[in-house]
CSV table of C-alpha atoms in Angstrom, one decimal:
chain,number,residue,atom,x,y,z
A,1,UNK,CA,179.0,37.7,117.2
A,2,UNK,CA,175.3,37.3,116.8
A,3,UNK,CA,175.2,41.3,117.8
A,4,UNK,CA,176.9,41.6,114.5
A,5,UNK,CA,175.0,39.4,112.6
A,6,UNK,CA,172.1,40.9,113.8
A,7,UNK,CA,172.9,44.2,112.6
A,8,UNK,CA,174.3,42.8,109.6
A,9,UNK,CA,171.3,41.6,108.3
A,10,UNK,CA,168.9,44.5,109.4
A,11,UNK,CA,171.5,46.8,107.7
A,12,UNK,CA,170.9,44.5,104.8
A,13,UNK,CA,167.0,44.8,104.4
A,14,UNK,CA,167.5,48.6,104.9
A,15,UNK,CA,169.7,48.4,102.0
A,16,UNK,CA,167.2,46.0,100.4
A,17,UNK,CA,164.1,47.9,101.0
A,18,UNK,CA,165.8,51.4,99.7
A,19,UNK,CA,166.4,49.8,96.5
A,20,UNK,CA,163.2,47.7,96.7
A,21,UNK,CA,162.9,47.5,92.2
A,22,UNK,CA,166.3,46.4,92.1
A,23,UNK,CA,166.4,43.9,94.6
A,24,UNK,CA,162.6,42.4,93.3
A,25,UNK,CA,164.5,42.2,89.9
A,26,UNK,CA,167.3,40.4,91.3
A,27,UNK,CA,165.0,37.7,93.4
A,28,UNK,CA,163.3,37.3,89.9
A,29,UNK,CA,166.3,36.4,87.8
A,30,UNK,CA,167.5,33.9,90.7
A,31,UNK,CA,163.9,32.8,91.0
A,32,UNK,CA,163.3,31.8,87.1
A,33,UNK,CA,166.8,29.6,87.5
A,34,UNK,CA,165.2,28.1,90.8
A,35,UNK,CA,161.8,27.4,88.9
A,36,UNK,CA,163.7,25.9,86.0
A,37,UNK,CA,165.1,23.9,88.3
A,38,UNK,CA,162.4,22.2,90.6
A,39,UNK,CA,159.8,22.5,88.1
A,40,UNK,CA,161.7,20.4,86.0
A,41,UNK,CA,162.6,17.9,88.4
A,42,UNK,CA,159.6,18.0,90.5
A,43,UNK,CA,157.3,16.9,87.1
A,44,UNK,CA,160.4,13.9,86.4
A,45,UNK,CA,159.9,12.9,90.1
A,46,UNK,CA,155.9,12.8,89.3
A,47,UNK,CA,157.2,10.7,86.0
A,48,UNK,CA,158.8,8.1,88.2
A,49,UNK,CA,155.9,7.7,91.0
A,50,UNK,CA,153.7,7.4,88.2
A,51,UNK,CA,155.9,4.5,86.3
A,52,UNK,CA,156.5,2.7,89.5
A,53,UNK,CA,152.9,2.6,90.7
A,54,UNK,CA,151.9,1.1,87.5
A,55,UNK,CA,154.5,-1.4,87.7
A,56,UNK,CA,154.8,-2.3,91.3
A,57,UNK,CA,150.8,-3.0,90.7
A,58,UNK,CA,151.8,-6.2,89.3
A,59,UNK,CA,153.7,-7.1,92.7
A,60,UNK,CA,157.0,-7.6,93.8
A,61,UNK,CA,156.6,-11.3,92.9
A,62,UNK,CA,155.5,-11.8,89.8
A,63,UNK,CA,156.9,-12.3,86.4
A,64,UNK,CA,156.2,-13.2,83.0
A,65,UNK,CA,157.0,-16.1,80.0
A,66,UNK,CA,157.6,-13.8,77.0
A,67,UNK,CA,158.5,-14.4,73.4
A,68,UNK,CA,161.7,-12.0,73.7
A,69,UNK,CA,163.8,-11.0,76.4
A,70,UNK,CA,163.5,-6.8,76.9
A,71,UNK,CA,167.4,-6.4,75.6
A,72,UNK,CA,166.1,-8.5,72.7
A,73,UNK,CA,163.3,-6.9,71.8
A,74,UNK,CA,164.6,-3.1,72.4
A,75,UNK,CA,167.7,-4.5,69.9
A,76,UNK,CA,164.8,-5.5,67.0
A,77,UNK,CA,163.2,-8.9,68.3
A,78,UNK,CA,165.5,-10.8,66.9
A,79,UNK,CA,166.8,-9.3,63.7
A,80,UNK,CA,170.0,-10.3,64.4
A,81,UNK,CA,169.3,-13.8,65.3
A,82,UNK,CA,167.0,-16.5,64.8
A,83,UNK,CA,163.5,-15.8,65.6
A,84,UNK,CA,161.9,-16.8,68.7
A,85,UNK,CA,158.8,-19.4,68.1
A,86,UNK,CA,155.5,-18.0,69.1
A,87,UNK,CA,154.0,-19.6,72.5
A,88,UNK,CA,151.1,-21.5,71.5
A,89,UNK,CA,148.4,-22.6,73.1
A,90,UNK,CA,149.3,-26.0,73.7
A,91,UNK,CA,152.5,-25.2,75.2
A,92,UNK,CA,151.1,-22.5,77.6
A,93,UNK,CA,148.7,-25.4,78.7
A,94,UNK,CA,150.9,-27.5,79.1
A,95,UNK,CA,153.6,-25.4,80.5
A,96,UNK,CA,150.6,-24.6,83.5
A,97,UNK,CA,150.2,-28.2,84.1
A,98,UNK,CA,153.8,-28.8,84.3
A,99,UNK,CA,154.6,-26.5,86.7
A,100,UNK,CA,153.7,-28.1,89.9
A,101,UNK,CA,154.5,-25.8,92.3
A,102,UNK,CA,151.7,-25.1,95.4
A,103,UNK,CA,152.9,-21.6,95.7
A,104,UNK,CA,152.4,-20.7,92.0
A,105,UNK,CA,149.3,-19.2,90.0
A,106,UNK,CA,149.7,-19.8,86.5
A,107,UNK,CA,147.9,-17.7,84.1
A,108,UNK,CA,147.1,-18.1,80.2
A,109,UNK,CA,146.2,-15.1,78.3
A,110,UNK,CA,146.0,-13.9,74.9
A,111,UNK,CA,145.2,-10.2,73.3
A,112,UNK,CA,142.3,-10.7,70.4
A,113,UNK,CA,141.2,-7.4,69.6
A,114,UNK,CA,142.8,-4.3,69.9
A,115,UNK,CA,139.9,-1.9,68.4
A,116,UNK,CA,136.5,-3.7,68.8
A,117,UNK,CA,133.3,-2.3,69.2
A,118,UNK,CA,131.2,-3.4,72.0
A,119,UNK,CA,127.7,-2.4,71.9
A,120,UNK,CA,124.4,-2.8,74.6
A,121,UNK,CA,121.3,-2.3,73.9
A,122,UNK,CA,120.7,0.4,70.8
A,123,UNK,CA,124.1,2.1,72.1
A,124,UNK,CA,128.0,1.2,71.1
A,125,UNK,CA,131.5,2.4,71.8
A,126,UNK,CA,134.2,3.5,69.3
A,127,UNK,CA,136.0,0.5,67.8
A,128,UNK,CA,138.7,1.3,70.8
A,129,UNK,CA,137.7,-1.3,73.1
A,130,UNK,CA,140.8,-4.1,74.0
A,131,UNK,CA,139.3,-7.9,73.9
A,132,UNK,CA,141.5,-10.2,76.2
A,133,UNK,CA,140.8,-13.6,76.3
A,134,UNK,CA,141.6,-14.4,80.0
A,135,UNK,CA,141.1,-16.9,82.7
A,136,UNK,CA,140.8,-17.4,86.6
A,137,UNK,CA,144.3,-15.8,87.4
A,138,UNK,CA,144.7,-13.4,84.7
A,139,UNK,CA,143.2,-10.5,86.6
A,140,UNK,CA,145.2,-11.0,90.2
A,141,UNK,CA,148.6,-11.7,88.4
A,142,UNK,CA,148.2,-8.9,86.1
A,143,UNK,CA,148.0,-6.2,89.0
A,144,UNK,CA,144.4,-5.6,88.5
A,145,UNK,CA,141.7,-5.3,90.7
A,146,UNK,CA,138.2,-6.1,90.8
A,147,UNK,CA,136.2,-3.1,92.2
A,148,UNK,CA,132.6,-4.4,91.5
A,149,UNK,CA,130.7,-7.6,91.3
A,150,UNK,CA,133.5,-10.8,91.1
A,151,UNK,CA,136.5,-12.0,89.3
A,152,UNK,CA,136.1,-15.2,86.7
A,153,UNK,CA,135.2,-18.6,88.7
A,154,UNK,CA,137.0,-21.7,87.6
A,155,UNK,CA,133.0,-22.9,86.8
A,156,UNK,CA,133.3,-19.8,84.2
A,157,UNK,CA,136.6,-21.0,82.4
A,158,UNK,CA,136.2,-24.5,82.5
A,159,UNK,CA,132.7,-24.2,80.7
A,160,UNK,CA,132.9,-21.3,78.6
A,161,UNK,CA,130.4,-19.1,80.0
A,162,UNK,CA,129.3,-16.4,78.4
A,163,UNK,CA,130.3,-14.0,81.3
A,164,UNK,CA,132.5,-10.7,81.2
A,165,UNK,CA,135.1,-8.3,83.3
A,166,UNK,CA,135.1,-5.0,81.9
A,167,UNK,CA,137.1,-1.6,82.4
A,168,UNK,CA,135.5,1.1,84.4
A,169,UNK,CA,135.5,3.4,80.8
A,170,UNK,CA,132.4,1.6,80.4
A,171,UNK,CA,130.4,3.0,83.3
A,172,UNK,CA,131.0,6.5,81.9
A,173,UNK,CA,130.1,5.6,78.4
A,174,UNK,CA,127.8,2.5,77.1
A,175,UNK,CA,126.3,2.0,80.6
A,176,UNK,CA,126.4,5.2,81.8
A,177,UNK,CA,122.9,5.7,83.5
A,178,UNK,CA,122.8,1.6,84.2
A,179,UNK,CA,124.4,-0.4,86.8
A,180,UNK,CA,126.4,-2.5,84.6
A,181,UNK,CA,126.4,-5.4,86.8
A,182,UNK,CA,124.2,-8.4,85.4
A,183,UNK,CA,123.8,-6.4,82.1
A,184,UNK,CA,124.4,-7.8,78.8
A,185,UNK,CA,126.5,-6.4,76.4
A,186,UNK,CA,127.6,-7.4,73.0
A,187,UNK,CA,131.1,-8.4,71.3
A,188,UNK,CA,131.2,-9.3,67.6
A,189,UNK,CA,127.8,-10.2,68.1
A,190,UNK,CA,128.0,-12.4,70.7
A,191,UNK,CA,125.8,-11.9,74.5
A,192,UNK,CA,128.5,-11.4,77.5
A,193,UNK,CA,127.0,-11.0,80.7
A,194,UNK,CA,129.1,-8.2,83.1
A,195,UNK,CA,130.4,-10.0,86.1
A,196,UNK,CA,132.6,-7.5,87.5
A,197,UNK,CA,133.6,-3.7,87.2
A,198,UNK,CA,137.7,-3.3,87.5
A,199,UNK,CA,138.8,-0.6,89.4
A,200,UNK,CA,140.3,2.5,87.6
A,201,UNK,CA,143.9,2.1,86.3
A,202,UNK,CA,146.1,4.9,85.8
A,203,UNK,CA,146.1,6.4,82.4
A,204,UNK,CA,148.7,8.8,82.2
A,205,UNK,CA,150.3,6.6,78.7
A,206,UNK,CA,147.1,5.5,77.2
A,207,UNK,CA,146.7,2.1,79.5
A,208,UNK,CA,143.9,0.2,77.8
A,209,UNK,CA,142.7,-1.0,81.2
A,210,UNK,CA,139.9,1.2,81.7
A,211,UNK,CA,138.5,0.6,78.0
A,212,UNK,CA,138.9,-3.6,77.7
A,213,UNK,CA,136.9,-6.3,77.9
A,214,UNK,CA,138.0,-9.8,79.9
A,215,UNK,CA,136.1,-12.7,78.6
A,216,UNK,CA,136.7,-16.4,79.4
A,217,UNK,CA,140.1,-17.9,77.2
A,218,UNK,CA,138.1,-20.8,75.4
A,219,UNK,CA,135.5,-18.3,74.2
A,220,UNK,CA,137.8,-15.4,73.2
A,221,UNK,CA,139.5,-18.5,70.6
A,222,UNK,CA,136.8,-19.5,68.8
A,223,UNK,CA,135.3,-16.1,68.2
A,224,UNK,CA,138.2,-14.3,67.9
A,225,UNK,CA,140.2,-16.8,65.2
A,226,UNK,CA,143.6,-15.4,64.7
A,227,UNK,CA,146.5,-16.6,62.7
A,228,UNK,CA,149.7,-17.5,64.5
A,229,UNK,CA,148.8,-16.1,68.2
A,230,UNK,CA,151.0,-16.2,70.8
A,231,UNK,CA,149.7,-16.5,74.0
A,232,UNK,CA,151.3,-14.8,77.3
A,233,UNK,CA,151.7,-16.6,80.2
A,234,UNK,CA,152.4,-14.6,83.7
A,235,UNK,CA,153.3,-16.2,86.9
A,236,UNK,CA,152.7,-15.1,90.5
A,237,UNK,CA,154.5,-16.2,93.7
A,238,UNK,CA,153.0,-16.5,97.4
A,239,UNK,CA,156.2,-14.4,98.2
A,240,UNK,CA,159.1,-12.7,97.2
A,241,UNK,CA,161.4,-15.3,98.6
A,242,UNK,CA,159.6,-17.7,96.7
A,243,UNK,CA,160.3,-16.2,93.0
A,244,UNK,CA,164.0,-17.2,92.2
A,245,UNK,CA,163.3,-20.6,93.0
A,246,UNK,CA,160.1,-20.2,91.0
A,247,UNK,CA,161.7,-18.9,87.8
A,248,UNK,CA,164.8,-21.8,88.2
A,249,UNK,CA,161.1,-24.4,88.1
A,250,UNK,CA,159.6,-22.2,85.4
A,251,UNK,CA,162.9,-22.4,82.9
A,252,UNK,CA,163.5,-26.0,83.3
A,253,UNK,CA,159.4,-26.5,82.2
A,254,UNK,CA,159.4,-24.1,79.6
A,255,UNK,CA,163.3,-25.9,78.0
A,256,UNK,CA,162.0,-29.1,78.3
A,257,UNK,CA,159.2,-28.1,76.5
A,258,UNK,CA,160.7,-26.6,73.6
A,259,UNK,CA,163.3,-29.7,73.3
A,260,UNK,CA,166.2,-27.3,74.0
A,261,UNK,CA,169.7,-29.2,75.0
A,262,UNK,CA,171.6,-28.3,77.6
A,263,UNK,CA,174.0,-25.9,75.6
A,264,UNK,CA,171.3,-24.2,74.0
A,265,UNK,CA,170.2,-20.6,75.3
A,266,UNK,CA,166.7,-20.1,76.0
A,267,UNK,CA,164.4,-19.2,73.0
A,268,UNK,CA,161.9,-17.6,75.2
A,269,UNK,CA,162.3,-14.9,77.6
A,270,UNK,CA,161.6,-14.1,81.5
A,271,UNK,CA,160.6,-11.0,82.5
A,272,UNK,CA,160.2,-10.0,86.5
A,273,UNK,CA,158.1,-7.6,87.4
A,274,UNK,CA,160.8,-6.1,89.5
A,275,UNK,CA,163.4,-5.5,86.7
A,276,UNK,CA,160.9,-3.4,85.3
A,277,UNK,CA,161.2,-1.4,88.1
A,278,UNK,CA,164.7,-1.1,87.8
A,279,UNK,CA,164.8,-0.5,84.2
A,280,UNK,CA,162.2,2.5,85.4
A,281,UNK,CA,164.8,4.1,88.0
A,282,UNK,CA,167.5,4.2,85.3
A,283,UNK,CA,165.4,5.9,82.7
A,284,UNK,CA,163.6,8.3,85.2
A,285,UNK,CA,167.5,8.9,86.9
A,286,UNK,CA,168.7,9.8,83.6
A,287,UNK,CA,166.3,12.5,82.9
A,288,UNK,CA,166.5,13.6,86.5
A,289,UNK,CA,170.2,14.1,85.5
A,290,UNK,CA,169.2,15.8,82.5
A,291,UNK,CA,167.0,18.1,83.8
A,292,UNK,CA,169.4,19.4,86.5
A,293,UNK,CA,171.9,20.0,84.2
A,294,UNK,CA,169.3,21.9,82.3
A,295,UNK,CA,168.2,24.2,85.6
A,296,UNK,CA,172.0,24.3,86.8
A,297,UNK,CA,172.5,26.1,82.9
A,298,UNK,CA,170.2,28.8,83.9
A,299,UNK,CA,171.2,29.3,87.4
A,300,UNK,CA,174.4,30.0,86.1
A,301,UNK,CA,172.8,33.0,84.3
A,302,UNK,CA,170.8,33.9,87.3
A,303,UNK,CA,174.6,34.0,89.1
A,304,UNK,CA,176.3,35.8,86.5
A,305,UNK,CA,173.1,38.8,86.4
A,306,UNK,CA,173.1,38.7,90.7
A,307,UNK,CA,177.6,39.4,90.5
A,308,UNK,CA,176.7,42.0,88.2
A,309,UNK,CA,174.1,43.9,90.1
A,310,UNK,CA,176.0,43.6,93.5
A,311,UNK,CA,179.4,45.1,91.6
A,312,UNK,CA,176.7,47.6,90.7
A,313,UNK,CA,175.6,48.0,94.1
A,314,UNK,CA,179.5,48.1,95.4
A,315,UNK,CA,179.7,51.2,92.9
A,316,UNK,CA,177.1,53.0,93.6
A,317,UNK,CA,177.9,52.7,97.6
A,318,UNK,CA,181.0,53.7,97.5
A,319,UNK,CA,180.4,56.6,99.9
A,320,UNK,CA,178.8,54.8,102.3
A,321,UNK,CA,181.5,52.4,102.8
A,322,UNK,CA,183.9,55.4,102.7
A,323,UNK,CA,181.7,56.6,105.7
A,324,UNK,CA,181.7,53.1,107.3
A,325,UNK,CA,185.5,52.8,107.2
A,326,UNK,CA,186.3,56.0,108.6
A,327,UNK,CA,183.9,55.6,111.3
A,328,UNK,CA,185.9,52.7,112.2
A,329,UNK,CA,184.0,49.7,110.3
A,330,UNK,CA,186.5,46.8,109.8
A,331,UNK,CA,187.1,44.7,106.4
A,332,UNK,CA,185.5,41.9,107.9
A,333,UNK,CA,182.7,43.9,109.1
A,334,UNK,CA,182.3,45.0,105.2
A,335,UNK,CA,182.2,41.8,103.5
A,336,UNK,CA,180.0,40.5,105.8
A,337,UNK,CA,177.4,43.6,105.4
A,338,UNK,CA,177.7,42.9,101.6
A,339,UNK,CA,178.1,39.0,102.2
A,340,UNK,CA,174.8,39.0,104.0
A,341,UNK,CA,172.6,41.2,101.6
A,342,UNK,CA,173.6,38.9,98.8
A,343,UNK,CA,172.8,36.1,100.7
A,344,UNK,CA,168.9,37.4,101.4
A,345,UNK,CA,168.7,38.1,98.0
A,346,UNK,CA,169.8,34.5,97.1
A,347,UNK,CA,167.3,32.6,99.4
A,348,UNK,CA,164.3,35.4,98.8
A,349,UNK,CA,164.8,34.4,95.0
A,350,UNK,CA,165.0,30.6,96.2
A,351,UNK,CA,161.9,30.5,98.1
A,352,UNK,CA,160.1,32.4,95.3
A,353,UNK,CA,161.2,30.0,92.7
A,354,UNK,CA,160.5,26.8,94.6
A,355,UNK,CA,157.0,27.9,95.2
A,356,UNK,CA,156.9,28.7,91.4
A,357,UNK,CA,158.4,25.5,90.8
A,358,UNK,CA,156.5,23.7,92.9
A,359,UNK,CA,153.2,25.0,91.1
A,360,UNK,CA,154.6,24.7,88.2
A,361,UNK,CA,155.6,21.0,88.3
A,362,UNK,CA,151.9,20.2,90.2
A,363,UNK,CA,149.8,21.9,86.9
A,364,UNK,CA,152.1,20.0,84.5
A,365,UNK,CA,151.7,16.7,86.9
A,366,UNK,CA,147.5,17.4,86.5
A,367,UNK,CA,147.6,18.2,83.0
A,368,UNK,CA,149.3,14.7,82.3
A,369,UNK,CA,147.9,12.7,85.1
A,370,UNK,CA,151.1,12.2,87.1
A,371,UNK,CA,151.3,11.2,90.8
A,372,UNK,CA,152.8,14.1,91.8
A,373,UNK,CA,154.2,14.4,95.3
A,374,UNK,CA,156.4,17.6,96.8
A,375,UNK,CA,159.8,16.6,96.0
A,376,UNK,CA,161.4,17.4,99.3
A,377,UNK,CA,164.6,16.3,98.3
A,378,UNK,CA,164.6,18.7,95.3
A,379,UNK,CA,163.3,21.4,97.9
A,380,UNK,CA,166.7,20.7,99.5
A,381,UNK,CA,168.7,20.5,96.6
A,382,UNK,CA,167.4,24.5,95.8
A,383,UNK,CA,168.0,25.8,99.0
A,384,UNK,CA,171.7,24.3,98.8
A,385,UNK,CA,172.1,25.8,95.2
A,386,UNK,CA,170.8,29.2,96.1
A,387,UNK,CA,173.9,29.1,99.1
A,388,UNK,CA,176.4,28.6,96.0
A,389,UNK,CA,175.2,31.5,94.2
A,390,UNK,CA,175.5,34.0,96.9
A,391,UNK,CA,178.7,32.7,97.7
A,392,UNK,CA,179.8,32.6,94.2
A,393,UNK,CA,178.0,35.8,93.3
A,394,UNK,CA,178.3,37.8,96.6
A,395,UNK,CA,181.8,37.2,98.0
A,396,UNK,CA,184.0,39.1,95.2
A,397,UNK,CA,181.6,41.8,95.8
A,398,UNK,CA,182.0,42.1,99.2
A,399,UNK,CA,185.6,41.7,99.3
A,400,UNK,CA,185.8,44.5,96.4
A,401,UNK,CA,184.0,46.4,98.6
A,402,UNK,CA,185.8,45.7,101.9
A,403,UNK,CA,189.2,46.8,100.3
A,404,UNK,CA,188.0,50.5,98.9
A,405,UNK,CA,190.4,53.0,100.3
A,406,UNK,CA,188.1,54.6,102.8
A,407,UNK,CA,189.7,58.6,101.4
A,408,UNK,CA,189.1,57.8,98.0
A,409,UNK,CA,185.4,56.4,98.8
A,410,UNK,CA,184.6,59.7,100.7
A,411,UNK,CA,185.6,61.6,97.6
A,412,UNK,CA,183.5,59.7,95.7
A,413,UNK,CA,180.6,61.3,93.8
């Protein structure tokens, strides 16, 4: 058996090699339907590590006192319904002094400019900066990390210093040829001394992390006056198991708070960081389905222009099969010859467009900052579809082939 598959095959790269345009035309049509494919899906998989490393920053255990629910907001924030009160900052204080739990970290935290210049010395920025008024566990239960100098003290929120956490944006532009550390720069005219550095945040959608500034809560009020501000409150767990019960502690508090009976439904929404996650995997796996529906389209084409050219190849054969039969060649020996040439074709066109793919999907991944990773499960998914298509494509061929009256082929001109 392996004799004949052995000779199968170098009978089929004989074949291959004698019509060596043909057969580079034909790994080329499978090969574009291959790229399609893994390219594709390779820059979606990229999509999703990207999302979910932004996200599952914030921690497995954390989650977050909202005005809306998600559902709510994606269906209008409450057009349909009453609106939601704002959280204010006496309810956010309060709300952290209610909930007396050991294993929670509380933090209060409010946006107060979204386009503020910051300046230093004779230099400034573009009014692009992000201003967040902050305090000791702001930074740790939003998923951010401090890279240089220190995070806020409880001494710096409790009495208002004039300190600051910025983004790492900074160190390319205002304080470029400075270490920024121990520097002062200025915010609506006030003196913030730079406390810590954050490290770099992903920026693939535009995060504002690398471009803000994080200044004490009490400070960030009173020089930042806004009308109606709602504050945002986010809540971190020593460990996973700990966050259900958490969130039961955190919706009685925040009820009791806003007066709600028992009846009522919460005007206030909780958000875990985890369901982001989730909501993440069902957008991702929808455009994953998308996308292989999109490649599977034009590897139907590629399978449809590979039956043609083997019909073609049956055709222009004839002879030689003719030859074969009368020397004593069975069917089965036939279809397999043809069988096994289609099925090099198949995976020579695979492996070209995976590699294409592959490349494809990694300069797409750059251009867009993605965390792109080989998609090994795609790789697999290729291989399995280039199968299919020499099946599909190369078995009516052969078994047209294996059936030609060997007379009738010798006559054949």
């Amino acid at each position: 058996m392996w004799i004949v598959i052995r000779e199968n095959i170098k009978i089929a790269l004989d074949s291959i090699r004698g019509q060596l345009l043909r057969t580079i035309l034909t790994v080329l049509i499978i090969a574009i339907g291959i790229t399609a494919l893994v390219g594709i899906l390779s820059v979606i998989t990229a999509l999703r590590n990207t999302l979910e490393g932004n996200f599952s920053s914030m921690g497995a255990n954390t989650f977050s006192i909202t005005r809306y629910q998600y559902s709510q907001r994606a269906e209008g924030s409450g057009t349909t319904q009453k609106p939601h009160p704002l959280i204010t900052y006496q309810e956010a204080v309060a709300f952290k002094q209610q909930l007396d739990n050991p294993f929670a970290k509380t933090s209060i935290s409010m946006n107060v400019a979204s386009s503020a210049e910051v300046k230093y010395e004779n230099k400034k920025t573009d009014p692009l900066a992000v201003v967040i008024g902050v305090d000791e566990y702001y930074i740790g239960n939003s998923g951010l990390e401090v890279e240089e100098g220190h995070n806020f003290s409880d001494f710096d929120i409790q009495n208002n210093s004039y300190v600051c956490v910025i983004g790492p944006d900074f160190k390319k532009t205002l304080l470029k040829d400075v270490n920024p550390l121990g520097k002062s720069i200025s915010v609506r005219g006030y003196k913030f001394k730079v406390i810590g550095i954050l490290k770099e945040q992903s920026s693939s959608f535009g995060n504002y992390e690398n471009f803000q500034v994080l200044i004490p809560l009490g400070i960030a009020r009173s020089i930042f006056p806004i009308d109606n501000p709602n504050f945002q409150l986010k809540i971190s767990a020593q460990s996973k198991d700990q966050l259900d019960g958490l969130i039961d502690d955190a919706t009685v508090v925040m009820r009791n708070l806003r007066g709600l009976a028992p009846l009522q439904e919460n005007n206030f929404g909780i958000e875990r960081s985890d369901d982001l996650l989730q909501r993440i995997g069902s957008i991702t796996g929808t455009l994953s389905v998308a996308g292989f529906v999109i490649g599977l389209i034009t590897i139907l084409g590629s399978s449809i222009a590979l039956l043609n050219i083997m019909l073609v190849s049956v055709t222009e054969r004839t002879k030689e099969i003719g030859i074969r039969k009368a020397l004593g060649a069975k069917r089965k020996s036939i279809t397999l010859q043809f069988f096994t040439e289609t099925l090099i074709i198949a995976q020579l066109g695979a492996l070209t467009g995976i590699v294409l793919g592959i490349s494809l999907g990694y300069l797409i991944s750059k251009a867009v900052k993605f965390d792109f990773a080989i998609p090994w499960g795609v790789i697999i998914i290729a291989i399995c579809i280039a199968l299919i298509v020499a099946v599909i494509s190369g078995l009516y061929p052969a078994v047209k082939a294996s059936k030609l009256d060997p007379v009738e082929a010798l006559r054949y001109e």
